[in-house]
Amino acid sequence: DGGITQSPKYLFRKEGQNVTLSCEQNLNHDAMYWYRQDPGQGLRLIYYSQIVNDFQKGDIAEGYSVSREKKESFPLTVTSAQKNPTAFYLCASSTQGGIRTGELFFGEGSRLTVL
Amino acid sequence: AQSVTQLDSQVPVFEEAPVELRCNYSSSVSVYLFWYVQYPNQGLQLLLKYLSGSTLVKGINGFEAEFNKSQTSFHLRKPSVHISDTAEYFCAVSDNNAGNMLTFGGGTRLMVKP
């Protein structure tokens, strides 16, 4: 079945460590996105990419990095510079039509906890 | 800049009762509007969307929403809720001025009681 796969589902990290969250899609979607979700704050955009080898910062990019070497993959690295990384991270993708309207398809999420 | 306000952070309701989840947005141009549902520890699933045409939009699981341009609202309704509707609901808006990026509201937790 087509969809978006995020891994790991749960991740624990010590302070000062970098961690990479995986996002893979087999929907043949052009655009991919990373959102952060905190209780009561909705979703906030971290980074997005509308084409391979190109990506843009979202509203809260500081302390994060991404790459888009393949259409199917958009990994997110949470660096030690991110001051409050504990959150639920959601990866999403969209078609060309979705890029015009904003419609997104979401993965199941990854919950990162910093100990 | 566009913004989305979901007026109720939590809505408790008894099973089989009707429910309305409120959403207001601010934007000076034409918008696209969405409602997503999130079950615990899962991603978001599209419930319904308004892109153009009829202002009454029907979605999955018996939900519907009405786009009201004059009141800049997009309230979500269901005439009779089920226990399985317990979840968090997010309203989202995009417009051309924001590069068609979605802006999400803070979410409304619907709690259906037996």
PDB file of C-alpha atoms in Angstrom, chain B:
ATOM      1  CA  ALA B   1      -0.437  36.860   7.668  1.00  0.00           C
ATOM      2  CA  GLN B   2      -3.047  34.178   7.895  1.00  0.00           C
ATOM      3  CA  SER B   3      -4.041  32.689  11.238  1.00  0.00           C
ATOM      4  CA  VAL B   4      -6.483  30.069  12.474  1.00  0.00           C
ATOM      5  CA  THR B   5      -8.363  30.107  15.761  1.00  0.00           C
ATOM      6  CA  GLN B   6     -10.106  27.092  17.168  1.00  0.00           C
ATOM      7  CA  LEU B   7     -12.241  28.578  19.873  1.00  0.00           C
ATOM      8  CA  ASP B   8     -12.588  25.484  22.052  1.00  0.00           C
ATOM      9  CA  SER B   9      -9.601  23.487  23.241  1.00  0.00           C
ATOM     10  CA  GLN B  10     -11.858  20.702  24.537  1.00  0.00           C
ATOM     11  CA  VAL B  11     -15.430  19.698  23.724  1.00  0.00           C
ATOM     12  CA  PRO B  12     -17.097  17.023  25.874  1.00  0.00           C
ATOM     13  CA  VAL B  13     -20.259  15.510  24.448  1.00  0.00           C
ATOM     14  CA  PHE B  14     -22.419  12.472  25.068  1.00  0.00           C
ATOM     15  CA  GLU B  15     -22.653   9.682  22.531  1.00  0.00           C
ATOM     16  CA  GLU B  16     -25.338  10.197  19.855  1.00  0.00           C
ATOM     17  CA  ALA B  17     -25.507  13.948  20.571  1.00  0.00           C
ATOM     18  CA  PRO B  18     -24.727  16.514  17.848  1.00  0.00           C
ATOM     19  CA  VAL B  19     -21.451  18.406  17.937  1.00  0.00           C
ATOM     20  CA  GLU B  20     -19.966  21.534  16.392  1.00  0.00           C
ATOM     21  CA  LEU B  21     -16.256  22.347  16.471  1.00  0.00           C
ATOM     22  CA  ARG B  22     -15.594  25.984  15.707  1.00  0.00           C
ATOM     23  CA  CYS B  23     -12.893  27.388  13.462  1.00  0.00           C
ATOM     24  CA  ASN B  24     -12.263  30.981  12.446  1.00  0.00           C
ATOM     25  CA  TYR B  25      -9.494  32.198  10.186  1.00  0.00           C
ATOM     26  CA  SER B  26      -8.008  35.492   9.140  1.00  0.00           C
ATOM     27  CA  SER B  27      -6.962  36.050   5.564  1.00  0.00           C
ATOM     28  CA  SER B  28      -7.486  38.820   3.080  1.00  0.00           C
ATOM     29  CA  VAL B  29      -7.530  36.646  -0.007  1.00  0.00           C
ATOM     30  CA  SER B  30      -9.186  33.509  -1.274  1.00  0.00           C
ATOM     31  CA  VAL B  31      -8.470  30.534   0.937  1.00  0.00           C
ATOM     32  CA  TYR B  32      -8.454  26.779   0.950  1.00  0.00           C
ATOM     33  CA  LEU B  33      -9.752  25.211   4.150  1.00  0.00           C
ATOM     34  CA  PHE B  34      -9.190  21.809   5.728  1.00  0.00           C
ATOM     35  CA  TRP B  35     -10.183  19.741   8.742  1.00  0.00           C
ATOM     36  CA  TYR B  36      -7.866  16.957   9.907  1.00  0.00           C
ATOM     37  CA  VAL B  37      -8.413  14.364  12.644  1.00  0.00           C
ATOM     38  CA  GLN B  38      -5.687  12.873  14.835  1.00  0.00           C
ATOM     39  CA  TYR B  39      -6.130   9.768  16.971  1.00  0.00           C
ATOM     40  CA  PRO B  40      -3.717   9.294  19.919  1.00  0.00           C
ATOM     41  CA  ASN B  41      -0.084   8.853  18.888  1.00  0.00           C
ATOM     42  CA  GLN B  42      -0.953   8.839  15.209  1.00  0.00           C
ATOM     43  CA  GLY B  43      -0.570  11.163  12.261  1.00  0.00           C
ATOM     44  CA  LEU B  44      -3.246  13.445  10.851  1.00  0.00           C
ATOM     45  CA  GLN B  45      -5.935  12.179   8.503  1.00  0.00           C
ATOM     46  CA  LEU B  46      -7.878  14.462   6.171  1.00  0.00           C
ATOM     47  CA  LEU B  47     -11.562  14.703   7.146  1.00  0.00           C
ATOM     48  CA  LEU B  48     -12.720  17.161   4.505  1.00  0.00           C
ATOM     49  CA  LYS B  49     -11.621  20.149   2.473  1.00  0.00           C
ATOM     50  CA  TYR B  50     -13.039  23.255   0.844  1.00  0.00           C
ATOM     51  CA  LEU B  51     -11.279  24.341  -2.327  1.00  0.00           C
ATOM     52  CA  SER B  52     -14.109  26.004  -4.269  1.00  0.00           C
ATOM     53  CA  GLY B  53     -17.755  25.572  -5.187  1.00  0.00           C
ATOM     54  CA  SER B  54     -20.454  24.585  -2.726  1.00  0.00           C
ATOM     55  CA  THR B  55     -19.899  26.044   0.717  1.00  0.00           C
ATOM     56  CA  LEU B  56     -21.226  22.908   2.420  1.00  0.00           C
ATOM     57  CA  VAL B  57     -18.596  20.224   2.326  1.00  0.00           C
ATOM     58  CA  LYS B  58     -19.135  16.610   3.324  1.00  0.00           C
ATOM     59  CA  GLY B  59     -16.307  14.444   4.570  1.00  0.00           C
ATOM     60  CA  ILE B  60     -15.583  11.022   5.969  1.00  0.00           C
ATOM     61  CA  ASN B  61     -17.190   9.490   9.059  1.00  0.00           C
ATOM     62  CA  GLY B  62     -20.363  11.577   8.687  1.00  0.00           C
ATOM     63  CA  PHE B  63     -18.706  14.952   9.284  1.00  0.00           C
ATOM     64  CA  GLU B  64     -19.516  18.093   7.337  1.00  0.00           C
ATOM     65  CA  ALA B  65     -18.363  21.709   7.414  1.00  0.00           C
ATOM     66  CA  GLU B  66     -19.685  24.974   6.075  1.00  0.00           C
ATOM     67  CA  PHE B  67     -17.526  27.732   4.656  1.00  0.00           C
ATOM     68  CA  ASN B  68     -18.854  31.148   5.627  1.00  0.00           C
ATOM     69  CA  LYS B  69     -16.840  33.840   3.891  1.00  0.00           C
ATOM     70  CA  SER B  70     -18.523  36.798   5.584  1.00  0.00           C
ATOM     71  CA  GLN B  71     -17.832  35.379   9.027  1.00  0.00           C
ATOM     72  CA  THR B  72     -14.480  33.858   8.005  1.00  0.00           C
ATOM     73  CA  SER B  73     -15.506  30.586   9.580  1.00  0.00           C
ATOM     74  CA  PHE B  74     -15.321  26.902   8.714  1.00  0.00           C
ATOM     75  CA  HIS B  75     -17.130  25.084  11.526  1.00  0.00           C
ATOM     76  CA  LEU B  76     -17.175  21.288  11.636  1.00  0.00           C
ATOM     77  CA  ARG B  77     -20.389  19.453  12.507  1.00  0.00           C
ATOM     78  CA  LYS B  78     -21.698  15.957  13.041  1.00  0.00           C
ATOM     79  CA  PRO B  79     -25.367  15.249  13.827  1.00  0.00           C
ATOM     80  CA  SER B  80     -24.696  12.213  16.037  1.00  0.00           C
ATOM     81  CA  VAL B  81     -21.272  11.348  17.455  1.00  0.00           C
ATOM     82  CA  HIS B  82     -19.894   7.947  18.351  1.00  0.00           C
ATOM     83  CA  ILE B  83     -17.331   6.925  20.963  1.00  0.00           C
ATOM     84  CA  SER B  84     -14.890   6.284  18.130  1.00  0.00           C
ATOM     85  CA  ASP B  85     -14.999   9.987  17.186  1.00  0.00           C
ATOM     86  CA  THR B  86     -12.967  10.789  20.296  1.00  0.00           C
ATOM     87  CA  ALA B  87      -9.843  12.434  18.878  1.00  0.00           C
ATOM     88  CA  GLU B  88      -8.136  15.766  18.276  1.00  0.00           C
ATOM     89  CA  TYR B  89      -9.406  17.847  15.374  1.00  0.00           C
ATOM     90  CA  PHE B  90      -7.351  20.452  13.560  1.00  0.00           C
ATOM     91  CA  CYS B  91      -8.583  23.200  11.286  1.00  0.00           C
ATOM     92  CA  ALA B  92      -6.090  24.484   8.706  1.00  0.00           C
ATOM     93  CA  VAL B  93      -6.020  27.205   6.055  1.00  0.00           C
ATOM     94  CA  SER B  94      -3.824  28.091   3.117  1.00  0.00           C
ATOM     95  CA  ASP B  95      -3.838  31.022   0.728  1.00  0.00           C
ATOM     96  CA  ASN B  96      -1.752  32.365  -2.114  1.00  0.00           C
ATOM     97  CA  ASN B  97      -0.157  35.065   0.019  1.00  0.00           C
ATOM     98  CA  ALA B  98       1.357  32.427   2.294  1.00  0.00           C
ATOM     99  CA  GLY B  99       2.751  30.410  -0.583  1.00  0.00           C
ATOM    100  CA  ASN B 100      -0.084  27.951  -0.110  1.00  0.00           C
ATOM    101  CA  MET B 101       1.506  26.628   3.072  1.00  0.00           C
ATOM    102  CA  LEU B 102      -0.926  25.310   5.637  1.00  0.00           C
ATOM    103  CA  THR B 103      -1.433  27.200   8.872  1.00  0.00           C
ATOM    104  CA  PHE B 104      -2.960  25.061  11.624  1.00  0.00           C
ATOM    105  CA  GLY B 105      -5.179  25.966  14.512  1.00  0.00           C
ATOM    106  CA  GLY B 106      -4.303  24.827  18.014  1.00  0.00           C
ATOM    107  CA  GLY B 107      -6.656  21.841  17.853  1.00  0.00           C
ATOM    108  CA  THR B 108      -9.874  20.826  19.605  1.00  0.00           C
ATOM    109  CA  ARG B 109     -10.044  17.663  21.640  1.00  0.00           C
ATOM    110  CA  LEU B 110     -13.414  15.997  21.174  1.00  0.00           C
ATOM    111  CA  MET B 111     -14.299  13.726  24.079  1.00  0.00           C
ATOM    112  CA  VAL B 112     -17.331  11.517  23.501  1.00  0.00           C
ATOM    113  CA  LYS B 113     -18.803  10.049  26.666  1.00  0.00           C
ATOM    114  CA  PRO B 114     -21.083   6.999  26.882  1.00  0.00           C
TER     115      PRO B 114
END
